[in-house]
Amino acid sequence: MAAAADGFRTLDEKSVVDYIKATPTLHAQLGNQLDGLVVKEVGDGNLNFVYIVVGPAGSLVIKQALPYIRCIGESWPMTKERAYFEALALKEHGRWSPDHVPEVYHFDRPMSLIAMRYLKPPHIILRKGLIAGIEYPLLAQHMSDYMAKTLFFTSLLYHSTLDHRHAVAEFCGNVELCRLTEQVIFSDPYRVAQYNRWTSPYLDHDAEAVREDDTLKIEVAELKSNFCERAQALIHGDLHTGSIMVTGDSTQVIDPEFAFYGPMGFDIGAFLGNLILAFFAQDGHADKGNDRQAYKQWILKTTEETWNLFQKKFISLWDEHKDGNGEAYPVSIYNKPELQLLVQKRYMAGLFHDALGFGAAKMIRRIVGVAHVEDFESIADASKRAYCERRALDFAKMLLKERRRFQSINQVISAIQEIPAC
Amino acid sequence: MAAAADGFRTLDEKSVVDYIKATPTLHAQLGNQLDGLVVKEVGDGNLNFVYIVVGPAGSLVIKQALPYIRCIGESWPMTKERAYFEALALKEHGRWSPDHVPEVYHFDRPMSLIAMRYLKPPHIILRKGLIAGIEYPLLAQHMSDYMAKTLFFTSLLYHSTLDHRHAVAEFCGNVELCRLTEQVIFSDPYRVAQYNRWTSPYLDHDAEAVREDDTLKIEVAELKSNFCERAQALIHGDLHTGSIMVTGDSTQVIDPEFAFYGPMGFDIGAFLGNLILAFFAQDGHADKGNDRQAYKQWILKTTEETWNLFQKKFISLWDEHKDGNGEAYPVSIYNKPELQLLVQKRYMAGLFHDALGFGAAKMIRRIVGVAHVEDFESIADASKRAYCERRALDFAKMLLKERRRFQSINQVISAIQEIPAC
């Protein structure tokens, strides 16, 4: 295919090989053996093509962004410049959390193309593991580590305001992806919108109730303003369980194309909220061989541990770097251990409530908005699916509205456990 | 003087005339009569030279930014690029509030030079008018109008997020001026710092108490984070009574070199806080001929009216433009009058508490920080000055810490009126 004026051309399984051969920086990763490369397109996302390239002496992944949202077709255009921000975020987050972010080998801006580490089998998408009922004993440890590091080191607790504003300005360029989030998370679920869907007719009333819940709408406006206005840290921007690949001992965060400087709670909430969605979906996956009761408890334990470990690690980083360049809490002012403790407590309480709010908003939109989750979609029986979805939706609505009364993640977990079977 | 490599050269009263003659865009404003121009340097600020240029057939002002803070000398460098942001802000704010922002005739970026409307006598700096005890019956009307329009039209209540993030990114470039604010308002007053000063020895203990007040420091951290992270609207950034020129029927806001996308409450608080400082200074200006009691009540009435009118006008703009491009509260979601009312109430309550917090912080820094206000400085008797300053400081500390318990500006005014003479 001929290149467009901007140097962009869509690759396919065949032309990917030509591209690799013409790109010397990629050869070392393939052990310089370019004959016999096997290419497989595996993109199950909505926005990109993803090619796994395996050769006799090495492997890599090529991800190419397309100028529209794939699942809807060219009717929903989406800037392919997002690949630039994805590459930037992979590098910046990878710098702080190299154990949990795949290495970038090469970025080609005109081609909107990133070459990165191939996460070999048995890596699978975490969401699929959760549906299958697989326990990941290191998941809370790994995800809390990833979030604590990527969020702390890109915040004003570590950055000077000079570095921070510079980085904020750069990521303002990723506005189109932010707008997509604003629309599908903070707006569409709360109004009649073309692409909204839900398990009908079971949830018709529930979807309508969301659109008519004034208290919910007031709270969502506050979260949206936070999302649009507050440049707290470089966030992943789409940190659900479909953006994480796992094995028993590896956890890798991928696809940060929505990255920008936003509220930290948006990332933390995305992960916790999607774990809670997985919890509510379990009843739909139970069968005679496995009632999923033990697994449900494992999900809750992981949810709880993720926040508690995150909090512990985040505060450790803060203590460790309190004499550094971070300008939020200069040690010349916050100069006593007891004062340091007080500001940290206040900061973490705010962050916790942000995370609960954003997490709840992300749960709601997965049930009555455009993009649903496989956790529920894979429950074939619609009435059973609707049952699971309604319990998740009701919990999320309560959490969004009453998040400020929760003082600890343990209280949130207890509230989940106390929900009766309807 | 020869031009530097970047095209910058410092002008003086003589070379200003040469500059004007060589700049055709300025000629019309002077009625094309360039002989007999009278030039007078009047900059009483700390950062710039300001030349009033009056000719036989017209007039203008030339403002040139210098690459350091003038009062401290070249020891405190300050980017002259701030002139670029000042010109941008004058144009943007002037677009929305042309009655209260001087027109920009010309901007020369390499020279860091703005040519703008000369605010002729009897315009004086508002602060001087307040010290002299002059009432400005239209001040609250004008300032509420200026703030409502400049803040509303540059916020997400009017902007799409696309326009907003683009503008935010541009003004991130004014980071050095933001850093100056961060240091002198949110940091230095709360620690031992080289340039801090206060009316010593009278306020030695008070200054120390500020540095040791943990509750105050916790609240200040929250305001600072708001200032550094929240891109709510294009704010003036330094809206004290020294940035406003007035006559009986004209109110003009000048000097927005600190402009950037920040929290609206910072501007509102700056103005209200400086009115309250003027109030507390009055006892130091009272004499046999004028006890200033009536004037003190006028200041409080103006403070009260400014907020109440601001709130009214801001909400009117919101109502008027609710079907526009603003993306914070889409009418498709906030679709009922009672819901619209609820979100507005929540929004204005948050803004009010922000304004009180920032206003209080700005009062504190004028008493124990580097830059003081003439309201107090012009009280020759140090013990009398310290008396006034201490009452202002004590009120500001209370306001900063307890701002959330105030539900209306009337309650704030009552709290001021209830302060006993010590």
PDB file of N, CA and C in Angstrom, chain A residues 156 160-162 165 168-169 172 175 178-179 182 186-187 190-191 214 217-219 221-222 224-225 227-232 260 327-330 332-336 339 342-343 346 404, chain B residues 156 160-162 165 168-169 172 175 178-179 182 186-187 190-191 214 217-219 221-222 224-225 227-232 260 327-330 332-336 339 342-343 346 404:
ATOM      1  N   LEU A 156       3.603  15.832  41.926  1.00  0.00           N
ATOM      2  CA  LEU A 156       4.354  16.916  42.557  1.00  0.00           C
ATOM      3  C   LEU A 156       4.988  16.508  43.880  1.00  0.00           C
ATOM      4  N   SER A 160       9.436  18.684  40.460  1.00  0.00           N
ATOM      5  CA  SER A 160       9.343  20.124  40.665  1.00  0.00           C
ATOM      6  C   SER A 160       8.152  20.608  39.832  1.00  0.00           C
ATOM      7  N   THR A 161       7.604  21.776  40.174  1.00  0.00           N
ATOM      8  CA  THR A 161       6.486  22.274  39.370  1.00  0.00           C
ATOM      9  C   THR A 161       6.955  22.617  37.955  1.00  0.00           C
ATOM     10  N   LEU A 162       8.227  22.917  37.790  1.00  0.00           N
ATOM     11  CA  LEU A 162       8.774  23.199  36.458  1.00  0.00           C
ATOM     12  C   LEU A 162       8.642  21.953  35.570  1.00  0.00           C
ATOM     13  N   ARG A 165       4.708  21.015  35.031  1.00  0.00           N
ATOM     14  CA  ARG A 165       3.931  21.769  34.035  1.00  0.00           C
ATOM     15  C   ARG A 165       4.394  21.471  32.614  1.00  0.00           C
ATOM     16  N   VAL A 168       2.813  18.161  31.817  1.00  0.00           N
ATOM     17  CA  VAL A 168       1.367  18.350  31.685  1.00  0.00           C
ATOM     18  C   VAL A 168       1.046  18.918  30.307  1.00  0.00           C
ATOM     19  N   ALA A 169       1.797  19.945  29.903  1.00  0.00           N
ATOM     20  CA  ALA A 169       1.544  20.599  28.613  1.00  0.00           C
ATOM     21  C   ALA A 169       1.666  19.592  27.477  1.00  0.00           C
ATOM     22  N   CYS A 172      -1.310  17.319  27.289  1.00  0.00           N
ATOM     23  CA  CYS A 172      -2.559  17.987  26.890  1.00  0.00           C
ATOM     24  C   CYS A 172      -2.870  17.645  25.430  1.00  0.00           C
ATOM     25  N   VAL A 175      -5.701  15.086  24.001  1.00  0.00           N
ATOM     26  CA  VAL A 175      -7.053  15.520  24.372  1.00  0.00           C
ATOM     27  C   VAL A 175      -8.157  14.673  23.727  1.00  0.00           C
ATOM     28  N   CYS A 178      -8.852  11.755  25.828  1.00  0.00           N
ATOM     29  CA  CYS A 178      -9.528  12.203  27.052  1.00  0.00           C
ATOM     30  C   CYS A 178     -11.003  12.460  26.773  1.00  0.00           C
ATOM     31  N   ARG A 179     -11.279  13.046  25.628  1.00  0.00           N
ATOM     32  CA  ARG A 179     -12.665  13.352  25.289  1.00  0.00           C
ATOM     33  C   ARG A 179     -13.509  12.083  25.147  1.00  0.00           C
ATOM     34  N   GLU A 182     -14.308  11.118  28.623  1.00  0.00           N
ATOM     35  CA  GLU A 182     -15.318  12.023  29.182  1.00  0.00           C
ATOM     36  C   GLU A 182     -16.711  11.632  28.702  1.00  0.00           C
ATOM     37  N   PHE A 186     -18.320   9.639  31.732  1.00  0.00           N
ATOM     38  CA  PHE A 186     -18.962  10.651  32.577  1.00  0.00           C
ATOM     39  C   PHE A 186     -20.247  11.232  31.980  1.00  0.00           C
ATOM     40  N   SER A 187     -20.494  10.975  30.709  1.00  0.00           N
ATOM     41  CA  SER A 187     -21.691  11.572  30.113  1.00  0.00           C
ATOM     42  C   SER A 187     -22.714  10.547  29.645  1.00  0.00           C
ATOM     43  N   TYR A 190     -25.439   8.626  31.581  1.00  0.00           N
ATOM     44  CA  TYR A 190     -26.393   9.438  32.349  1.00  0.00           C
ATOM     45  C   TYR A 190     -27.387  10.179  31.459  1.00  0.00           C
ATOM     46  N   ARG A 191     -27.407   9.783  30.172  1.00  0.00           N
ATOM     47  CA  ARG A 191     -28.358  10.391  29.243  1.00  0.00           C
ATOM     48  C   ARG A 191     -28.674   9.362  28.166  1.00  0.00           C
ATOM     49  N   ASP A 214     -30.665  12.171  40.206  1.00  0.00           N
ATOM     50  CA  ASP A 214     -30.033  13.483  40.321  1.00  0.00           C
ATOM     51  C   ASP A 214     -28.794  13.465  41.217  1.00  0.00           C
ATOM     52  N   LYS A 217     -25.923  12.107  39.349  1.00  0.00           N
ATOM     53  CA  LYS A 217     -25.445  13.057  38.332  1.00  0.00           C
ATOM     54  C   LYS A 217     -24.621  14.185  38.948  1.00  0.00           C
ATOM     55  N   ILE A 218     -25.017  14.610  40.141  1.00  0.00           N
ATOM     56  CA  ILE A 218     -24.250  15.670  40.808  1.00  0.00           C
ATOM     57  C   ILE A 218     -22.859  15.153  41.161  1.00  0.00           C
ATOM     58  N   GLU A 219     -22.802  13.922  41.653  1.00  0.00           N
ATOM     59  CA  GLU A 219     -21.507  13.347  42.015  1.00  0.00           C
ATOM     60  C   GLU A 219     -20.646  13.096  40.782  1.00  0.00           C
ATOM     61  N   ALA A 221     -20.653  14.761  38.052  1.00  0.00           N
ATOM     62  CA  ALA A 221     -20.131  16.046  37.563  1.00  0.00           C
ATOM     63  C   ALA A 221     -18.849  16.410  38.288  1.00  0.00           C
ATOM     64  N   GLU A 222     -18.817  16.136  39.580  1.00  0.00           N
ATOM     65  CA  GLU A 222     -17.629  16.461  40.357  1.00  0.00           C
ATOM     66  C   GLU A 222     -16.438  15.604  39.910  1.00  0.00           C
ATOM     67  N   LYS A 224     -16.083  14.287  36.949  1.00  0.00           N
ATOM     68  CA  LYS A 224     -15.712  14.718  35.601  1.00  0.00           C
ATOM     69  C   LYS A 224     -14.846  15.975  35.662  1.00  0.00           C
ATOM     70  N   SER A 225     -15.227  16.898  36.514  1.00  0.00           N
ATOM     71  CA  SER A 225     -14.435  18.119  36.630  1.00  0.00           C
ATOM     72  C   SER A 225     -13.028  17.782  37.117  1.00  0.00           C
ATOM     73  N   PHE A 227     -11.493  14.975  36.567  1.00  0.00           N
ATOM     74  CA  PHE A 227     -10.829  14.329  35.429  1.00  0.00           C
ATOM     75  C   PHE A 227     -10.347  15.361  34.410  1.00  0.00           C
ATOM     76  N   CYS A 228     -11.160  16.361  34.151  1.00  0.00           N
ATOM     77  CA  CYS A 228     -10.847  17.345  33.105  1.00  0.00           C
ATOM     78  C   CYS A 228      -9.867  18.421  33.562  1.00  0.00           C
ATOM     79  N   GLU A 229      -9.825  18.679  34.865  1.00  0.00           N
ATOM     80  CA  GLU A 229      -9.076  19.852  35.334  1.00  0.00           C
ATOM     81  C   GLU A 229      -7.833  19.538  36.157  1.00  0.00           C
ATOM     82  N   ARG A 230      -7.793  18.362  36.779  1.00  0.00           N
ATOM     83  CA  ARG A 230      -6.738  18.145  37.773  1.00  0.00           C
ATOM     84  C   ARG A 230      -5.567  17.309  37.276  1.00  0.00           C
ATOM     85  N   ALA A 231      -4.440  17.965  37.074  1.00  0.00           N
ATOM     86  CA  ALA A 231      -3.228  17.314  36.553  1.00  0.00           C
ATOM     87  C   ALA A 231      -2.362  16.835  37.702  1.00  0.00           C
ATOM     88  N   GLN A 232      -2.781  15.725  38.324  1.00  0.00           N
ATOM     89  CA  GLN A 232      -2.112  15.265  39.537  1.00  0.00           C
ATOM     90  C   GLN A 232      -0.899  14.378  39.249  1.00  0.00           C
ATOM     91  N   PHE A 260      -2.504  10.584  30.285  1.00  0.00           N
ATOM     92  CA  PHE A 260      -2.374  12.048  30.381  1.00  0.00           C
ATOM     93  C   PHE A 260      -2.199  12.401  31.856  1.00  0.00           C
ATOM     94  N   GLU A 327       7.668  19.358  45.121  1.00  0.00           N
ATOM     95  CA  GLU A 327       7.377  20.664  45.701  1.00  0.00           C
ATOM     96  C   GLU A 327       6.030  20.753  46.405  1.00  0.00           C
ATOM     97  N   ALA A 328       5.319  19.640  46.475  1.00  0.00           N
ATOM     98  CA  ALA A 328       4.005  19.690  47.112  1.00  0.00           C
ATOM     99  C   ALA A 328       4.135  19.910  48.622  1.00  0.00           C
ATOM    100  N   TYR A 329       5.048  19.225  49.244  1.00  0.00           N
ATOM    101  CA  TYR A 329       5.196  19.300  50.711  1.00  0.00           C
ATOM    102  C   TYR A 329       6.666  19.493  51.064  1.00  0.00           C
ATOM    103  N   PRO A 330       7.188  20.701  50.910  1.00  0.00           N
ATOM    104  CA  PRO A 330       8.619  20.923  51.186  1.00  0.00           C
ATOM    105  C   PRO A 330       8.942  20.566  52.639  1.00  0.00           C
ATOM    106  N   SER A 332      11.037  21.785  54.439  1.00  0.00           N
ATOM    107  CA  SER A 332      11.298  22.989  55.246  1.00  0.00           C
ATOM    108  C   SER A 332      10.022  23.464  55.949  1.00  0.00           C
ATOM    109  N   ILE A 333       8.859  23.073  55.425  1.00  0.00           N
ATOM    110  CA  ILE A 333       7.583  23.455  56.051  1.00  0.00           C
ATOM    111  C   ILE A 333       6.995  22.278  56.830  1.00  0.00           C
ATOM    112  N   TYR A 334       6.965  21.119  56.185  1.00  0.00           N
ATOM    113  CA  TYR A 334       6.373  19.918  56.800  1.00  0.00           C
ATOM    114  C   TYR A 334       7.506  19.171  57.478  1.00  0.00           C
ATOM    115  N   ASN A 335       7.942  19.779  58.579  1.00  0.00           N
ATOM    116  CA  ASN A 335       9.254  19.485  59.143  1.00  0.00           C
ATOM    117  C   ASN A 335       9.224  18.629  60.409  1.00  0.00           C
ATOM    118  N   LYS A 336       8.062  18.114  60.744  1.00  0.00           N
ATOM    119  CA  LYS A 336       7.994  17.277  61.945  1.00  0.00           C
ATOM    120  C   LYS A 336       7.314  15.970  61.576  1.00  0.00           C
ATOM    121  N   LEU A 339       3.552  16.045  61.778  1.00  0.00           N
ATOM    122  CA  LEU A 339       2.905  16.861  60.742  1.00  0.00           C
ATOM    123  C   LEU A 339       2.917  16.121  59.399  1.00  0.00           C
ATOM    124  N   LEU A 342       0.217  13.691  59.440  1.00  0.00           N
ATOM    125  CA  LEU A 342      -1.104  14.306  59.258  1.00  0.00           C
ATOM    126  C   LEU A 342      -1.373  14.635  57.792  1.00  0.00           C
ATOM    127  N   VAL A 343      -0.393  15.216  57.098  1.00  0.00           N
ATOM    128  CA  VAL A 343      -0.637  15.561  55.693  1.00  0.00           C
ATOM    129  C   VAL A 343      -0.761  14.306  54.841  1.00  0.00           C
ATOM    130  N   ARG A 346      -4.286  12.959  55.333  1.00  0.00           N
ATOM    131  CA  ARG A 346      -5.252  13.768  54.582  1.00  0.00           C
ATOM    132  C   ARG A 346      -5.169  13.456  53.074  1.00  0.00           C
ATOM    133  N   ARG A 404     -17.715   9.003  50.523  1.00  0.00           N
ATOM    134  CA  ARG A 404     -17.004   9.745  51.580  1.00  0.00           C
ATOM    135  C   ARG A 404     -17.220   9.155  52.970  1.00  0.00           C
TER     136      ARG A 404
ATOM    137  N   LEU B 156     -14.634  25.328  31.666  1.00  0.00           N
ATOM    138  CA  LEU B 156     -15.336  24.252  30.958  1.00  0.00           C
ATOM    139  C   LEU B 156     -16.850  24.421  30.978  1.00  0.00           C
ATOM    140  N   SER B 160     -15.264  23.890  25.192  1.00  0.00           N
ATOM    141  CA  SER B 160     -15.175  22.442  25.003  1.00  0.00           C
ATOM    142  C   SER B 160     -13.865  21.994  25.645  1.00  0.00           C
ATOM    143  N   THR B 161     -13.749  20.706  25.975  1.00  0.00           N
ATOM    144  CA  THR B 161     -12.483  20.248  26.565  1.00  0.00           C
ATOM    145  C   THR B 161     -11.353  20.332  25.548  1.00  0.00           C
ATOM    146  N   LEU B 162     -11.679  20.300  24.267  1.00  0.00           N
ATOM    147  CA  LEU B 162     -10.667  20.444  23.216  1.00  0.00           C
ATOM    148  C   LEU B 162     -10.019  21.826  23.314  1.00  0.00           C
ATOM    149  N   ARG B 165      -8.074  22.227  26.878  1.00  0.00           N
ATOM    150  CA  ARG B 165      -6.744  21.627  27.033  1.00  0.00           C
ATOM    151  C   ARG B 165      -5.705  22.319  26.155  1.00  0.00           C
ATOM    152  N   VAL B 168      -4.859  25.429  28.089  1.00  0.00           N
ATOM    153  CA  VAL B 168      -4.115  25.047  29.296  1.00  0.00           C
ATOM    154  C   VAL B 168      -2.655  24.788  28.943  1.00  0.00           C
ATOM    155  N   ALA B 169      -2.442  24.038  27.858  1.00  0.00           N
ATOM    156  CA  ALA B 169      -1.078  23.683  27.453  1.00  0.00           C
ATOM    157  C   ALA B 169      -0.266  24.945  27.167  1.00  0.00           C
ATOM    158  N   CYS B 172       0.759  26.680  30.325  1.00  0.00           N
ATOM    159  CA  CYS B 172       1.741  25.945  31.133  1.00  0.00           C
ATOM    160  C   CYS B 172       3.121  26.574  30.963  1.00  0.00           C
ATOM    161  N   VAL B 175       5.154  28.925  33.600  1.00  0.00           N
ATOM    162  CA  VAL B 175       5.451  28.212  34.848  1.00  0.00           C
ATOM    163  C   VAL B 175       6.345  29.005  35.801  1.00  0.00           C
ATOM    164  N   CYS B 178       4.261  31.161  37.913  1.00  0.00           N
ATOM    165  CA  CYS B 178       3.521  30.325  38.869  1.00  0.00           C
ATOM    166  C   CYS B 178       4.424  29.917  40.018  1.00  0.00           C
ATOM    167  N   ARG B 179       5.660  29.596  39.705  1.00  0.00           N
ATOM    168  CA  ARG B 179       6.592  29.165  40.754  1.00  0.00           C
ATOM    169  C   ARG B 179       6.871  30.276  41.755  1.00  0.00           C
ATOM    170  N   GLU B 182       3.903  30.234  43.989  1.00  0.00           N
ATOM    171  CA  GLU B 182       3.969  29.068  44.881  1.00  0.00           C
ATOM    172  C   GLU B 182       4.913  29.345  46.049  1.00  0.00           C
ATOM    173  N   PHE B 186       2.523  30.261  49.095  1.00  0.00           N
ATOM    174  CA  PHE B 186       2.204  28.980  49.740  1.00  0.00           C
ATOM    175  C   PHE B 186       3.357  28.369  50.529  1.00  0.00           C
ATOM    176  N   SER B 187       4.561  28.876  50.342  1.00  0.00           N
ATOM    177  CA  SER B 187       5.690  28.260  51.054  1.00  0.00           C
ATOM    178  C   SER B 187       6.364  29.200  52.048  1.00  0.00           C
ATOM    179  N   TYR B 190       5.437  30.133  55.672  1.00  0.00           N
ATOM    180  CA  TYR B 190       5.275  29.015  56.605  1.00  0.00           C
ATOM    181  C   TYR B 190       6.610  28.369  56.995  1.00  0.00           C
ATOM    182  N   ARG B 191       7.695  29.058  56.638  1.00  0.00           N
ATOM    183  CA  ARG B 191       9.026  28.549  57.002  1.00  0.00           C
ATOM    184  C   ARG B 191       9.958  29.747  57.149  1.00  0.00           C
ATOM    185  N   ASP B 214       0.419  23.801  62.667  1.00  0.00           N
ATOM    186  CA  ASP B 214       0.268  22.608  61.822  1.00  0.00           C
ATOM    187  C   ASP B 214      -1.044  22.608  61.049  1.00  0.00           C
ATOM    188  N   LYS B 217      -0.765  24.813  58.118  1.00  0.00           N
ATOM    189  CA  LYS B 217       0.100  24.233  57.082  1.00  0.00           C
ATOM    190  C   LYS B 217      -0.613  23.138  56.286  1.00  0.00           C
ATOM    191  N   ILE B 218      -1.442  22.372  56.970  1.00  0.00           N
ATOM    192  CA  ILE B 218      -2.186  21.313  56.277  1.00  0.00           C
ATOM    193  C   ILE B 218      -3.161  21.938  55.286  1.00  0.00           C
ATOM    194  N   GLU B 219      -3.829  23.002  55.718  1.00  0.00           N
ATOM    195  CA  GLU B 219      -4.780  23.670  54.825  1.00  0.00           C
ATOM    196  C   GLU B 219      -4.066  24.358  53.658  1.00  0.00           C
ATOM    197  N   ALA B 221      -1.345  23.439  52.257  1.00  0.00           N
ATOM    198  CA  ALA B 221      -0.915  22.414  51.301  1.00  0.00           C
ATOM    199  C   ALA B 221      -2.040  22.086  50.321  1.00  0.00           C
ATOM    200  N   GLU B 222      -3.248  22.045  50.836  1.00  0.00           N
ATOM    201  CA  GLU B 222      -4.386  21.724  49.978  1.00  0.00           C
ATOM    202  C   GLU B 222      -4.614  22.841  48.957  1.00  0.00           C
ATOM    203  N   LYS B 224      -2.318  24.888  47.864  1.00  0.00           N
ATOM    204  CA  LYS B 224      -1.189  24.869  46.937  1.00  0.00           C
ATOM    205  C   LYS B 224      -1.396  23.789  45.870  1.00  0.00           C
ATOM    206  N   SER B 225      -1.855  22.631  46.305  1.00  0.00           N
ATOM    207  CA  SER B 225      -2.089  21.553  45.342  1.00  0.00           C
ATOM    208  C   SER B 225      -3.162  21.980  44.341  1.00  0.00           C
ATOM    209  N   PHE B 227      -3.758  25.046  43.436  1.00  0.00           N
ATOM    210  CA  PHE B 227      -3.110  26.049  42.586  1.00  0.00           C
ATOM    211  C   PHE B 227      -2.230  25.389  41.523  1.00  0.00           C
ATOM    212  N   CYS B 228      -1.496  24.365  41.924  1.00  0.00           N
ATOM    213  CA  CYS B 228      -0.535  23.735  41.011  1.00  0.00           C
ATOM    214  C   CYS B 228      -1.179  22.753  40.035  1.00  0.00           C
ATOM    215  N   GLU B 229      -2.319  22.186  40.419  1.00  0.00           N
ATOM    216  CA  GLU B 229      -2.848  21.071  39.629  1.00  0.00           C
ATOM    217  C   GLU B 229      -4.147  21.371  38.899  1.00  0.00           C
ATOM    218  N   ARG B 230      -4.923  22.360  39.367  1.00  0.00           N
ATOM    219  CA  ARG B 230      -6.286  22.478  38.856  1.00  0.00           C
ATOM    220  C   ARG B 230      -6.456  23.577  37.810  1.00  0.00           C
ATOM    221  N   ALA B 231      -6.624  23.190  36.562  1.00  0.00           N
ATOM    222  CA  ALA B 231      -6.753  24.130  35.444  1.00  0.00           C
ATOM    223  C   ALA B 231      -8.230  24.450  35.215  1.00  0.00           C
ATOM    224  N   GLN B 232      -8.785  25.288  36.086  1.00  0.00           N
ATOM    225  CA  GLN B 232     -10.226  25.535  36.052  1.00  0.00           C
ATOM    226  C   GLN B 232     -10.612  26.648  35.080  1.00  0.00           C
ATOM    227  N   PHE B 260      -2.542  32.212  34.132  1.00  0.00           N
ATOM    228  CA  PHE B 260      -2.436  30.815  33.698  1.00  0.00           C
ATOM    229  C   PHE B 260      -3.764  30.141  33.991  1.00  0.00           C
ATOM    230  N   GLU B 327     -18.592  21.819  28.328  1.00  0.00           N
ATOM    231  CA  GLU B 327     -18.782  20.381  28.487  1.00  0.00           C
ATOM    232  C   GLU B 327     -18.846  19.915  29.938  1.00  0.00           C
ATOM    233  N   ALA B 328     -18.796  20.853  30.883  1.00  0.00           N
ATOM    234  CA  ALA B 328     -18.826  20.430  32.285  1.00  0.00           C
ATOM    235  C   ALA B 328     -20.204  19.874  32.666  1.00  0.00           C
ATOM    236  N   TYR B 329     -21.248  20.541  32.237  1.00  0.00           N
ATOM    237  CA  TYR B 329     -22.611  20.137  32.622  1.00  0.00           C
ATOM    238  C   TYR B 329     -23.512  20.098  31.392  1.00  0.00           C
ATOM    239  N   PRO B 330     -23.393  19.066  30.560  1.00  0.00           N
ATOM    240  CA  PRO B 330     -24.186  19.012  29.329  1.00  0.00           C
ATOM    241  C   PRO B 330     -25.681  19.053  29.666  1.00  0.00           C
ATOM    242  N   SER B 332     -27.973  17.797  28.149  1.00  0.00           N
ATOM    243  CA  SER B 332     -28.595  16.491  27.927  1.00  0.00           C
ATOM    244  C   SER B 332     -28.616  15.660  29.216  1.00  0.00           C
ATOM    245  N   ILE B 333     -27.751  15.966  30.142  1.00  0.00           N
ATOM    246  CA  ILE B 333     -27.715  15.249  31.424  1.00  0.00           C
ATOM    247  C   ILE B 333     -28.366  16.091  32.526  1.00  0.00           C
ATOM    248  N   TYR B 334     -27.950  17.357  32.600  1.00  0.00           N
ATOM    249  CA  TYR B 334     -28.458  18.253  33.653  1.00  0.00           C
ATOM    250  C   TYR B 334     -29.654  18.984  33.059  1.00  0.00           C
ATOM    251  N   ASN B 335     -30.724  18.202  32.937  1.00  0.00           N
ATOM    252  CA  ASN B 335     -31.812  18.553  32.045  1.00  0.00           C
ATOM    253  C   ASN B 335     -33.070  19.065  32.740  1.00  0.00           C
ATOM    254  N   LYS B 336     -32.978  19.279  34.048  1.00  0.00           N
ATOM    255  CA  LYS B 336     -34.156  19.776  34.749  1.00  0.00           C
ATOM    256  C   LYS B 336     -33.749  21.004  35.537  1.00  0.00           C
ATOM    257  N   LEU B 339     -32.376  20.277  38.983  1.00  0.00           N
ATOM    258  CA  LEU B 339     -31.056  19.647  38.974  1.00  0.00           C
ATOM    259  C   LEU B 339     -29.974  20.684  38.645  1.00  0.00           C
ATOM    260  N   LEU B 342     -29.260  22.550  41.672  1.00  0.00           N
ATOM    261  CA  LEU B 342     -28.455  21.804  42.638  1.00  0.00           C
ATOM    262  C   LEU B 342     -26.980  21.798  42.267  1.00  0.00           C
ATOM    263  N   VAL B 343     -26.681  21.569  40.981  1.00  0.00           N
ATOM    264  CA  VAL B 343     -25.266  21.542  40.591  1.00  0.00           C
ATOM    265  C   VAL B 343     -24.651  22.935  40.702  1.00  0.00           C
ATOM    266  N   ARG B 346     -23.856  23.520  44.364  1.00  0.00           N
ATOM    267  CA  ARG B 346     -22.661  22.782  44.762  1.00  0.00           C
ATOM    268  C   ARG B 346     -21.400  23.458  44.210  1.00  0.00           C
ATOM    269  N   ARG B 404     -14.663  26.366  55.620  1.00  0.00           N
ATOM    270  CA  ARG B 404     -15.773  25.500  55.194  1.00  0.00           C
ATOM    271  C   ARG B 404     -17.036  25.691  56.033  1.00  0.00           C
TER     272      ARG B 404
END
